[in-house]
PDB file of C-alpha atoms in Angstrom:
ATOM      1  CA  UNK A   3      37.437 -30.835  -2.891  1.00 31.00           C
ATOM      2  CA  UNK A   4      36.383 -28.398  -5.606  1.00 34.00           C
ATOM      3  CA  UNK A   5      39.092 -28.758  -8.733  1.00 32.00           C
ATOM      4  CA  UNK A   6      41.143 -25.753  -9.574  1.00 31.00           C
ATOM      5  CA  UNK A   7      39.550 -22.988 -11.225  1.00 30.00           C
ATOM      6  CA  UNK A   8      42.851 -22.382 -13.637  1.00 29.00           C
ATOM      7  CA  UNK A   9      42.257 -26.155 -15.408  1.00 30.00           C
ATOM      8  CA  UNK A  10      38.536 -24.839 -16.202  1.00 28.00           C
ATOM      9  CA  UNK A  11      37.913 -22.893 -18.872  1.00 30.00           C
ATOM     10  CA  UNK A  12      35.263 -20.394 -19.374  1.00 34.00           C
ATOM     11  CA  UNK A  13      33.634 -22.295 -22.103  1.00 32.00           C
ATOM     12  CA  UNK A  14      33.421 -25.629 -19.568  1.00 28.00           C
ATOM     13  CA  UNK A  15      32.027 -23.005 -16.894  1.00 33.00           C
ATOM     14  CA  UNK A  16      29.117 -21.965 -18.579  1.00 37.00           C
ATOM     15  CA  UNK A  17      28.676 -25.679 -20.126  1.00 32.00           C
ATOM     16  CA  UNK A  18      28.887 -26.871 -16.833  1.00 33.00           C
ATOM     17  CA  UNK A  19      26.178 -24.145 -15.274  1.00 39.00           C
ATOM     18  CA  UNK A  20      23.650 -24.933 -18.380  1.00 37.00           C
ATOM     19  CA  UNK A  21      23.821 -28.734 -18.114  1.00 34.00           C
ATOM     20  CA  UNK A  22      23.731 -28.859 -14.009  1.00 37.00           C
ATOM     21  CA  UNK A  23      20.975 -26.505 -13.840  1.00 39.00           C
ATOM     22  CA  UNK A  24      17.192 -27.462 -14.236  1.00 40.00           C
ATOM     23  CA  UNK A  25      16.121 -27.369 -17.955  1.00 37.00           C
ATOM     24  CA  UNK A  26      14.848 -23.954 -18.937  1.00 36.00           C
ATOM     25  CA  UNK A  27      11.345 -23.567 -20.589  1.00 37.00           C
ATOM     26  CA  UNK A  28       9.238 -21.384 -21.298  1.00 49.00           C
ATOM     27  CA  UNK A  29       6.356 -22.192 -19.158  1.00 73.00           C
ATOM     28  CA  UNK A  30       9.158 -21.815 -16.126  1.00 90.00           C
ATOM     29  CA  UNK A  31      10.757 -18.856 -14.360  1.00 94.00           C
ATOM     30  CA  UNK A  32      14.224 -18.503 -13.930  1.00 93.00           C
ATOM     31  CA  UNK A  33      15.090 -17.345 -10.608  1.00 96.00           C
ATOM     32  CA  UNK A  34      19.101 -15.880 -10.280  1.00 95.00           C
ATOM     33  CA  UNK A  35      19.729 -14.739  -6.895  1.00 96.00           C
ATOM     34  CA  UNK A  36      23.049 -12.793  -6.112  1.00 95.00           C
ATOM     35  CA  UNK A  37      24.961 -11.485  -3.036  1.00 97.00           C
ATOM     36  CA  UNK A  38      26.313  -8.508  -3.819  1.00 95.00           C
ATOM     37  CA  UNK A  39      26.696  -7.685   0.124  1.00 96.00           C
ATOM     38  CA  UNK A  40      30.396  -6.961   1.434  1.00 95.00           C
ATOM     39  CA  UNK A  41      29.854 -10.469   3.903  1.00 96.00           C
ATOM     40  CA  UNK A  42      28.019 -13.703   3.215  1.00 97.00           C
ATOM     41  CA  UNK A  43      24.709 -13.826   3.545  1.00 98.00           C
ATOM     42  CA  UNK A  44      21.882 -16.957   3.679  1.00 98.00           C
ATOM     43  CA  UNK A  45      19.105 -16.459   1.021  1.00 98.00           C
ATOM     44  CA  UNK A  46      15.842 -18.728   2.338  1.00 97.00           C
ATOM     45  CA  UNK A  47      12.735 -19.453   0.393  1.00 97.00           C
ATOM     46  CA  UNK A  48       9.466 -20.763   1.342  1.00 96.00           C
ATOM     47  CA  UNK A  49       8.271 -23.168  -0.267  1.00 96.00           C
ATOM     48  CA  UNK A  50      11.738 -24.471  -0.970  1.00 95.00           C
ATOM     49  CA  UNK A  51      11.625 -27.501  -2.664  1.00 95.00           C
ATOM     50  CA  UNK A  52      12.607 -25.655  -6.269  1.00 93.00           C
ATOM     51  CA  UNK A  53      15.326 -23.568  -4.466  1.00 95.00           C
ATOM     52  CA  UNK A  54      17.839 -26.301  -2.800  1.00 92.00           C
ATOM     53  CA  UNK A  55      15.162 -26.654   0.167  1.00 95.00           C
ATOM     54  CA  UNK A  56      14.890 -23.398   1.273  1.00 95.00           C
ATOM     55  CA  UNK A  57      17.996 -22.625   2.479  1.00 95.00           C
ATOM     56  CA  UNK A  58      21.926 -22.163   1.654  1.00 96.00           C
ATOM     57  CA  UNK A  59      24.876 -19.857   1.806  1.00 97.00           C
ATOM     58  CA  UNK A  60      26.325 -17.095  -0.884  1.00 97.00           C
ATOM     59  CA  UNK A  61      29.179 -15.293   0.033  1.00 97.00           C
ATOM     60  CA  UNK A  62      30.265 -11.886  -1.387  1.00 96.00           C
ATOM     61  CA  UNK A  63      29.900 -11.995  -5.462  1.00 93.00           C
ATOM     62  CA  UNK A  64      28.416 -15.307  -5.751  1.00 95.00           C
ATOM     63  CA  UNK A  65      25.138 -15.965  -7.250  1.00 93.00           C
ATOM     64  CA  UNK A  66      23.143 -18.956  -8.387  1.00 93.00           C
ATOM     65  CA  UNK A  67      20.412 -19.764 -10.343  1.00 93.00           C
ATOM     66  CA  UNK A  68      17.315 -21.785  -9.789  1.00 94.00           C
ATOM     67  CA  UNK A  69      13.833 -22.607 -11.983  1.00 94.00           C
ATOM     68  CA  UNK A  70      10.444 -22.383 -10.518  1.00 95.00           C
ATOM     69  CA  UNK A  71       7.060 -23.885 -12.266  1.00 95.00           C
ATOM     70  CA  UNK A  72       4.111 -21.903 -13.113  1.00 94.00           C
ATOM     71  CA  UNK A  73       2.276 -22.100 -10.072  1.00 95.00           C
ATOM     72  CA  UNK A  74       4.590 -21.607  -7.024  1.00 96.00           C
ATOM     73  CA  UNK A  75       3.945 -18.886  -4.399  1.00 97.00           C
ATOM     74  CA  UNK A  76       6.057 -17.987  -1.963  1.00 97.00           C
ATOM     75  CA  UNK A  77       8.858 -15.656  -0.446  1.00 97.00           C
ATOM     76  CA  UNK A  78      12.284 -14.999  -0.378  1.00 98.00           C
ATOM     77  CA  UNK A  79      14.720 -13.330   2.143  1.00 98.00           C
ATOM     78  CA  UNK A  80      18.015 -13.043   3.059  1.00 98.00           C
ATOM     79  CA  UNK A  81      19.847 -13.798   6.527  1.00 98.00           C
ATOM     80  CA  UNK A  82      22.558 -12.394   8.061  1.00 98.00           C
ATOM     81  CA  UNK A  83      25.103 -13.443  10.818  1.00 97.00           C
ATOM     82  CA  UNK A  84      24.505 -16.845  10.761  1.00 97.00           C
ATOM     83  CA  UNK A  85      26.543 -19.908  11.992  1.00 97.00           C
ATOM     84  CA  UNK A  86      25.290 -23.353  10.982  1.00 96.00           C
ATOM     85  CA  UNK A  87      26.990 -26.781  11.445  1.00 95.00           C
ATOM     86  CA  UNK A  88      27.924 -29.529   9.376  1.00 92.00           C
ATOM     87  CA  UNK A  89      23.879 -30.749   9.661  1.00 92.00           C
ATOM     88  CA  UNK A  90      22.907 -27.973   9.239  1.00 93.00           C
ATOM     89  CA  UNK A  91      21.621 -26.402  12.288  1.00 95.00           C
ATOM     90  CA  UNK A  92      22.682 -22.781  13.831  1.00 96.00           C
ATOM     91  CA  UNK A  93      21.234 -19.565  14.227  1.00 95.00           C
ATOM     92  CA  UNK A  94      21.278 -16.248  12.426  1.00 97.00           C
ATOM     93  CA  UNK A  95      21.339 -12.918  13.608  1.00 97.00           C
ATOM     94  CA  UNK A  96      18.343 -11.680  11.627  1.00 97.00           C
ATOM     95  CA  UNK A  97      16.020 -13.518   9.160  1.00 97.00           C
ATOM     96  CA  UNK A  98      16.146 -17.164  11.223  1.00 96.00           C
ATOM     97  CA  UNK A  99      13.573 -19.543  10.600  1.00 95.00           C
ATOM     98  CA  UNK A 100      14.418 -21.690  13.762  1.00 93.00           C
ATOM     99  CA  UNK A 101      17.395 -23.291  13.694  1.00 94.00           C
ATOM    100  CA  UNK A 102      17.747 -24.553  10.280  1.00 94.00           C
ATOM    101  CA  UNK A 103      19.666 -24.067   7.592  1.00 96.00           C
ATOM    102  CA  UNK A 104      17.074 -25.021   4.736  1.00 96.00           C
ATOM    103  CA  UNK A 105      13.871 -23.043   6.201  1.00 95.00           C
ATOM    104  CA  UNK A 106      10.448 -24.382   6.377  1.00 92.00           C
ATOM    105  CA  UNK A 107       8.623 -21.670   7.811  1.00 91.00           C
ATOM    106  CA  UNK A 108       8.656 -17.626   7.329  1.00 90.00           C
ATOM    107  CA  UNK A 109      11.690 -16.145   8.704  1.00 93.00           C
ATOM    108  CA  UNK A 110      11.225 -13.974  12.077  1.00 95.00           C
ATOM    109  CA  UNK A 111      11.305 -10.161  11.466  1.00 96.00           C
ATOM    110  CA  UNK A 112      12.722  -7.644  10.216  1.00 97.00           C
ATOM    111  CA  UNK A 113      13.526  -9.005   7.441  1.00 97.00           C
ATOM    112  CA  UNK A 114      13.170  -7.732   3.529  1.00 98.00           C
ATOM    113  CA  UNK A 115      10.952  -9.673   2.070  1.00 97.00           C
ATOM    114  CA  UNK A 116      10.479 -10.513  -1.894  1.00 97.00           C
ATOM    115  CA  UNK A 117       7.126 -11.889  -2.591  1.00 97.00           C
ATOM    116  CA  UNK A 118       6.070 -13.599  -6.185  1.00 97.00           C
ATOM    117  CA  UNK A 119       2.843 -15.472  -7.393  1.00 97.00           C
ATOM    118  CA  UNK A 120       3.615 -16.805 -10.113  1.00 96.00           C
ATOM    119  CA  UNK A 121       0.704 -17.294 -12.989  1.00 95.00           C
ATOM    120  CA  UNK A 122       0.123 -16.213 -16.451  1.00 93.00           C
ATOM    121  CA  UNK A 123       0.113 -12.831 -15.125  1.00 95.00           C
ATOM    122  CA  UNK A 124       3.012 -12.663 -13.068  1.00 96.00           C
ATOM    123  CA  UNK A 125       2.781 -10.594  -8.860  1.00 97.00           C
ATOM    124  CA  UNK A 126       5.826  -9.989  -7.375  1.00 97.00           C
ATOM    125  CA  UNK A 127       6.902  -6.895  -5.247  1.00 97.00           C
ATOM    126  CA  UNK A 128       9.223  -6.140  -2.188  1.00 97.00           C
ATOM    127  CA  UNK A 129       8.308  -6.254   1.478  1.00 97.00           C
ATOM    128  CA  UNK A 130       9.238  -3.889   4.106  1.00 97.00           C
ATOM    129  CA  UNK A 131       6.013  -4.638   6.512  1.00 96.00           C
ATOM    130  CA  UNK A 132       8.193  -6.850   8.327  1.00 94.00           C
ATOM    131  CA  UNK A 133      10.880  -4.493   9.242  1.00 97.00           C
ATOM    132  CA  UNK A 134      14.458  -4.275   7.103  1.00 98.00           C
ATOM    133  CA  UNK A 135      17.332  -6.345   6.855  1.00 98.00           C
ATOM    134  CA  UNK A 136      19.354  -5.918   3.871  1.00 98.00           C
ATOM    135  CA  UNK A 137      19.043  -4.553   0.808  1.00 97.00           C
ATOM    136  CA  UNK A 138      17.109  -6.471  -2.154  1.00 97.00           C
ATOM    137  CA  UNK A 139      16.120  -6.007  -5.317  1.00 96.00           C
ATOM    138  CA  UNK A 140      13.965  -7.907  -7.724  1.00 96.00           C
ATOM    139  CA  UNK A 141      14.647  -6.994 -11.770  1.00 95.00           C
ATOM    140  CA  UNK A 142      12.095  -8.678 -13.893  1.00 95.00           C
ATOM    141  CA  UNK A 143      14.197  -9.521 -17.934  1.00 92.00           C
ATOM    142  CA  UNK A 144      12.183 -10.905 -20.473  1.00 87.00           C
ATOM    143  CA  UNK A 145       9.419 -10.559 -19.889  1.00 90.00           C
ATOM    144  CA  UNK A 146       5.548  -8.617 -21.558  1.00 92.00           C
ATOM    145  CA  UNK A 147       3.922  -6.313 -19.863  1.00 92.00           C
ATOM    146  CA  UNK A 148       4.767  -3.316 -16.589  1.00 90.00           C
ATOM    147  CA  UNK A 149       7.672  -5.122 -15.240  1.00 93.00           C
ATOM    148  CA  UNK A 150       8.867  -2.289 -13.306  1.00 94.00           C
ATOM    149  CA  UNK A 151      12.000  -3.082 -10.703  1.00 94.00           C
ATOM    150  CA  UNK A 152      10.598  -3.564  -7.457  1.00 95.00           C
ATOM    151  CA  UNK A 153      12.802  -3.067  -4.105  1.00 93.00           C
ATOM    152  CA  UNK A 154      14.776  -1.088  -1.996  1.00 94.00           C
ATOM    153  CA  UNK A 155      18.143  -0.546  -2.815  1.00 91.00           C
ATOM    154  CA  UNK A 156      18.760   1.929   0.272  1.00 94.00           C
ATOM    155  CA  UNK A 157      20.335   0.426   3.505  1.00 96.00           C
ATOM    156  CA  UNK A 158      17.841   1.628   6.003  1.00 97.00           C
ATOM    157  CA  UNK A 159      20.097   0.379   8.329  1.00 97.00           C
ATOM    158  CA  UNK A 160      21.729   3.341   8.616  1.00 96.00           C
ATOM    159  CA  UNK A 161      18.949   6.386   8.898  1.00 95.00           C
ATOM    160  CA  UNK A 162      17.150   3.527  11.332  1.00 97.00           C
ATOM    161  CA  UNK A 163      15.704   5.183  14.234  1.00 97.00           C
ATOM    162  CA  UNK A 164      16.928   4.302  17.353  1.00 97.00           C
ATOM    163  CA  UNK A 165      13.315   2.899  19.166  1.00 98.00           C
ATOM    164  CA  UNK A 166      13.474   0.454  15.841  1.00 98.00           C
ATOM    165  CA  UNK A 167      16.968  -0.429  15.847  1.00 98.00           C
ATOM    166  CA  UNK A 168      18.053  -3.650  16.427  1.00 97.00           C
ATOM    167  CA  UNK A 169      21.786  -3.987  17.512  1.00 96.00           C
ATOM    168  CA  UNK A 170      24.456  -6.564  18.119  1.00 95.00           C
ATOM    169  CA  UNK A 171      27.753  -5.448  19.832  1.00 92.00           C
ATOM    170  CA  UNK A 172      26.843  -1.369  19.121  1.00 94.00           C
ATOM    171  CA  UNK A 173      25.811  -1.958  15.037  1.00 95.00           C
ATOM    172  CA  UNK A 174      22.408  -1.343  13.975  1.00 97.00           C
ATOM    173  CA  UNK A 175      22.199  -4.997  12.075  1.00 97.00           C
ATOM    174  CA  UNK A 176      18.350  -4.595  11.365  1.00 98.00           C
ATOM    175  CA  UNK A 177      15.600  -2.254  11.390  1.00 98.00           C
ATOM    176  CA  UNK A 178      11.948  -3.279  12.936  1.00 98.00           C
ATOM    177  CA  UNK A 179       8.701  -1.834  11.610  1.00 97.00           C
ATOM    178  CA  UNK A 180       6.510  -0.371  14.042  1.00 97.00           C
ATOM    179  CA  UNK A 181       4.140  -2.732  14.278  1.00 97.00           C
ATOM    180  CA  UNK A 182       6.352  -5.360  15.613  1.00 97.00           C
ATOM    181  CA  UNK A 183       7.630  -2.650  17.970  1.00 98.00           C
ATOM    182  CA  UNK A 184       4.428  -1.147  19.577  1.00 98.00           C
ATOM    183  CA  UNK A 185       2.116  -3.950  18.511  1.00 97.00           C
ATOM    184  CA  UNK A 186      -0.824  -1.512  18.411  1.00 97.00           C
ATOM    185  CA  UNK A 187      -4.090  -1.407  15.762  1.00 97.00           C
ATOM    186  CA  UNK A 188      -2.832   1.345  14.059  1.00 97.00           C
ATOM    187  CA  UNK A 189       0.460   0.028  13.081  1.00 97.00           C
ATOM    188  CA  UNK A 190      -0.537  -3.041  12.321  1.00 97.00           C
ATOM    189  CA  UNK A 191      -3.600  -2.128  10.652  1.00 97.00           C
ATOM    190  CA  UNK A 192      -5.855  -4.441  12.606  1.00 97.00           C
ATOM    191  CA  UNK A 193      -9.159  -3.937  14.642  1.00 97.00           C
ATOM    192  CA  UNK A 194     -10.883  -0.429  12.804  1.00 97.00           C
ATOM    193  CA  UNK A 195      -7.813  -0.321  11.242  1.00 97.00           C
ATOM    194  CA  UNK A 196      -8.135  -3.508   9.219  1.00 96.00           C
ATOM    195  CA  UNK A 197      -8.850  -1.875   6.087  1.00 96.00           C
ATOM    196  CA  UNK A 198      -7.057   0.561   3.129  1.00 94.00           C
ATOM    197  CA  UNK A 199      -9.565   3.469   3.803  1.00 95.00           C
ATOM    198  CA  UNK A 200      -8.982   3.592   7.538  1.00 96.00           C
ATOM    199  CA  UNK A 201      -5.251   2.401   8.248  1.00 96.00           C
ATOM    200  CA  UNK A 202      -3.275   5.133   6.735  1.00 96.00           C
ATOM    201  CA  UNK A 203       0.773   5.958   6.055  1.00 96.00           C
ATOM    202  CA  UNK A 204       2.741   6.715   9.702  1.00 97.00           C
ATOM    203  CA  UNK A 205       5.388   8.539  10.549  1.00 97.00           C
ATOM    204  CA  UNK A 206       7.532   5.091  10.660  1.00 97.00           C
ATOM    205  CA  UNK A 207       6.125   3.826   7.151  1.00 97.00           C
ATOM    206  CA  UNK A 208       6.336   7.062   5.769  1.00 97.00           C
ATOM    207  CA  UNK A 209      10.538   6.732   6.796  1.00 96.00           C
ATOM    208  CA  UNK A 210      10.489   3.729   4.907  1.00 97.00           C
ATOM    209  CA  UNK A 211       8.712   4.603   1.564  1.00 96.00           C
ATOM    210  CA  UNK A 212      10.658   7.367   1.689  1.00 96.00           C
ATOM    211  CA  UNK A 213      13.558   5.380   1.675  1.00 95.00           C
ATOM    212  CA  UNK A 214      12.506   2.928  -0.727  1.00 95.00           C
ATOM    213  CA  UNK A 215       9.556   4.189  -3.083  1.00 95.00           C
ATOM    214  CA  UNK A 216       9.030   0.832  -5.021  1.00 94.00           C
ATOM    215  CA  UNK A 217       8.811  -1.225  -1.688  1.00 96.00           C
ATOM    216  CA  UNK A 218       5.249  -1.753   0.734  1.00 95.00           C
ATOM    217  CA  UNK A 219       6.324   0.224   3.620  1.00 96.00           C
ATOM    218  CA  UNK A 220       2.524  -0.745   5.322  1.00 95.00           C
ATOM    219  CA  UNK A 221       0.396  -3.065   4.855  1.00 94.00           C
ATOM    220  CA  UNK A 222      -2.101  -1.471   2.245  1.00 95.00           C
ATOM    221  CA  UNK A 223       0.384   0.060   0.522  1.00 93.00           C
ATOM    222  CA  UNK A 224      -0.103  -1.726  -3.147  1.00 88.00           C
ATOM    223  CA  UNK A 225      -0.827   0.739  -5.579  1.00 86.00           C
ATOM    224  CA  UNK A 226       3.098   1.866  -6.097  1.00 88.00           C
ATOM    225  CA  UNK A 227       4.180  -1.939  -4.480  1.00 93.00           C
ATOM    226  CA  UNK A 228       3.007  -4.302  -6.450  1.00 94.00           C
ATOM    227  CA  UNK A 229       4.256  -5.705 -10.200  1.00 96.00           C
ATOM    228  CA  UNK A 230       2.835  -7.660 -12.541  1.00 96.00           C
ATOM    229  CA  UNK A 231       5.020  -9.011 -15.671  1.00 96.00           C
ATOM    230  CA  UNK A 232       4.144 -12.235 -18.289  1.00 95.00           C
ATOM    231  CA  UNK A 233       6.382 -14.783 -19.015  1.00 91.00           C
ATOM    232  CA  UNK A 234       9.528 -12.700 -17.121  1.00 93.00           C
ATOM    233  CA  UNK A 235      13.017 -14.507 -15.392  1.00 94.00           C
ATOM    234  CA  UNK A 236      13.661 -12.738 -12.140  1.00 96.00           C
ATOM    235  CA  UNK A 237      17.243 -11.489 -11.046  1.00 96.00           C
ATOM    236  CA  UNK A 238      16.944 -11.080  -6.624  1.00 96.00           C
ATOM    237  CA  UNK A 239      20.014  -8.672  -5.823  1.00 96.00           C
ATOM    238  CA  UNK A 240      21.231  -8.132  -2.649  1.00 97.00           C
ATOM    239  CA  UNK A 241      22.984  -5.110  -1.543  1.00 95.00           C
ATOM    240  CA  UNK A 242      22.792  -3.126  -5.157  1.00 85.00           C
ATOM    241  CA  UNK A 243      21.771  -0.517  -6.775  1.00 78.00           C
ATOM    242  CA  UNK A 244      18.108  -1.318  -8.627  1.00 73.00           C
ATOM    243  CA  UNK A 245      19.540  -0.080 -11.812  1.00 77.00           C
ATOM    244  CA  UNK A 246      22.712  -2.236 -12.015  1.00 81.00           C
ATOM    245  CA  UNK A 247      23.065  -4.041 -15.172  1.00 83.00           C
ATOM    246  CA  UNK A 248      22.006  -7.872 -14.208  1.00 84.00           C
ATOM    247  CA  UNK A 249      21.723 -10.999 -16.771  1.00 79.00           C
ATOM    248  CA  UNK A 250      20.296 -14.096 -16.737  1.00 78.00           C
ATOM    249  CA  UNK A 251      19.695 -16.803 -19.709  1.00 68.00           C
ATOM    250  CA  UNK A 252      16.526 -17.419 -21.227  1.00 66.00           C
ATOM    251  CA  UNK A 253      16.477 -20.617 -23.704  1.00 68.00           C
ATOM    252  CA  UNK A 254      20.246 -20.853 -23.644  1.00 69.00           C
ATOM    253  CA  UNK A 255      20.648 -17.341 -24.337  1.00 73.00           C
ATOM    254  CA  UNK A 256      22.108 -14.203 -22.522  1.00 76.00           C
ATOM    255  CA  UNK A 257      19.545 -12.135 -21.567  1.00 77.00           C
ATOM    256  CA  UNK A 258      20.402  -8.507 -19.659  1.00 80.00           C
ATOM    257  CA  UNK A 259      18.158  -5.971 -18.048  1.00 78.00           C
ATOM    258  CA  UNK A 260      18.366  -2.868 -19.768  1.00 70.00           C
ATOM    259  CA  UNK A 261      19.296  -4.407 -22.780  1.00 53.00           C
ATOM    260  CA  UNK A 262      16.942  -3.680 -26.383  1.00 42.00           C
ATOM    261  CA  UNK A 263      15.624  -7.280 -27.228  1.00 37.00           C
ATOM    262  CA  UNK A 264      18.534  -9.340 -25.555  1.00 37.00           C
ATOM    263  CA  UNK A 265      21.192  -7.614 -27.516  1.00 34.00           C
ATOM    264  CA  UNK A 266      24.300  -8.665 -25.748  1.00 37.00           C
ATOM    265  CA  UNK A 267      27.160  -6.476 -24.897  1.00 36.00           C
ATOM    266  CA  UNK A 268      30.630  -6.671 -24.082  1.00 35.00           C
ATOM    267  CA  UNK A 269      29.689  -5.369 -20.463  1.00 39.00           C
ATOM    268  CA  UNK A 270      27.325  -8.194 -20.414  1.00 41.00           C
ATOM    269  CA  UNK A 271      29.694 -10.179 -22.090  1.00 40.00           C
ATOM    270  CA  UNK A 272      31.889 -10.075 -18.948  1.00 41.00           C
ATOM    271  CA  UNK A 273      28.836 -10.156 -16.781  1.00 46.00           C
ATOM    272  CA  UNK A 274      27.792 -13.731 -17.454  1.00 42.00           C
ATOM    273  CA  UNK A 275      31.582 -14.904 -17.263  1.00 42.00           C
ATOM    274  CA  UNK A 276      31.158 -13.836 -13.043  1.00 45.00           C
ATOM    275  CA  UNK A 277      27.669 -15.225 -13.244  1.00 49.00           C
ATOM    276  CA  UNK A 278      28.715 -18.902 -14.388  1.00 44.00           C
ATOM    277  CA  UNK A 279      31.673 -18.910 -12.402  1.00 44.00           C
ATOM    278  CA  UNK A 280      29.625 -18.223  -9.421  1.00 44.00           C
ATOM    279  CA  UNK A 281      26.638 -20.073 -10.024  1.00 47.00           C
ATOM    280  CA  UNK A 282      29.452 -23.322 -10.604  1.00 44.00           C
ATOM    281  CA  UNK A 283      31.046 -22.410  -7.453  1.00 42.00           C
ATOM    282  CA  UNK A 284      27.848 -22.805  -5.522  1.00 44.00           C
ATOM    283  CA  UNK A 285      27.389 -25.879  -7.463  1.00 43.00           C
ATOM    284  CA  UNK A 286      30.485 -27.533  -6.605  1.00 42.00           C
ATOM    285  CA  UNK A 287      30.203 -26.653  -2.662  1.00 45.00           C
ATOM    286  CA  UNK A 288      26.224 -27.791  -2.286  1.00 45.00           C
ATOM    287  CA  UNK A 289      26.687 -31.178  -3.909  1.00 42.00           C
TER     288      UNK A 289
END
């Protein structure tokens, strides 16, 4: 059992984040990931060996934080409606990746997908080719270079239309691309299509970009998609706004987006308070 919160001070939760997370560096990338969703969600990443293997649970206004060498490529997600046992194994209403808690494949669409390379030169962007699941948002802090938000902080849930809908008991719980719907050349820009001169914007992607402007809504869909940053931490919202106020630390030090040069405030004061008590909640309850 996790000890009371009121014999912990604030002081000890932020010790105890620094010293249980991985050592920062600078030739790492810190990787925060919150749940700012109204009902728990299941973040997964492939390849998970940096990110508790792939696979755990955050429930509404937790967060925790992760590092990830130079080097690793690979995706991240979020799940919804899941039930998993005390091994591990369930299902998930959208985002499953079989019937595992800690995922070791790509999870089945629709689900929002955040990609990242990660080199000298930084890629990273947000994925709506595979249909829509939740909102997500990637905010790049500390980093040289464009480091432009990338995501989509609109629920397309809700303006979904209905031949894309995916439903459980009467609610719209995911939205599919059209590609996975009609499986044809032109939505999935294959055959003739396969190629950035020929497969254009659809009605269906156009809907998405619309929704979400920084996010591919098709698969050529780079040039206002893609990000590059040097030497940045990520912070991978769900279910915000992309121009809420996030932190992270960088070399033991408080780091907010928005901010001029790390300069701290009293807003972000407060902010990292939540973010170590979270990030030591989700701690306690994966060890």
């Amino acid at each position: 059992m996790a000890p009371s919160l009121s014999v912990i001070s604030p002081v000890l939760l932020i010790l105890a984040v620094l010293s249980t997370a991985p050592g920062f560096s600078n030739s790492a990338r810190i990787f925060t990931i919150i749940n700012n969703c109204k009902e728990s969600i299941w973040p997964a990443i492939t390849p998970g060996e940096n990110f508790n293997g792939g696979g755990f649970i955050l429930k509404p206004t937790q967060s925790i934080v992760f590092k990830a060498p130079v080097g690793w490529s690979g995706r991240i997600w979020g799940r919804t409606g899941c039930t998993f046992d005390k091994n591990g194994n369930g299902t998930c209403q959208t985002g499953s990746c079989g019937s595992e808690l800690q995922c070791k494949a790509s999870g089945n669409p629709p689900a929002t997908l955040a990609e990242f390379t990660l080199t000298a030169t930084d890629f990273y962007d947000v994925s709506l080719v595979d249909g829509f699941n939740l909102p997500l948002a990637v905010t790049p802090i500390n980093g040289q270079g464009n480091c432009s938000i990338a995501g989509c902080d609109q629920d397309v849930r809700t303006t979904c239309p209905s031949e894309l809908s995916v439903k459980v008991k009467g609610k719209t719980v995911a939205c599919r691309s059209a590609c996975d719907v009609f499986d044809t050349d032109e939505y999935c820009c294959r055959g003739v299509y396969g190629n950035p001169v020929i497969c254009q914007p659809t009605y269906y992607s156009k809907l998405f970009k619309q929704a979400c402007p920084t996010a591919y809504s098709y698969a050529y869909d780079d040039p206002t998609s893609i990000f590059t940053c040097v030497g940045t931490d990520y912070v991978i919202t769900f279910c915000s706004a992309r121009n809420q106020t996030v932190c992270t630390y960088h070399d033991n030090k408080l780091v907010c987006s928005g901010s001029n040069n790390g300069v701290r405030s009293q807003a972000g004061r407060f902010g990292i308070w939540l973010l170590a008590l979270a990030s030591l909640l989700n701690l306690l309850n994966m060890s």
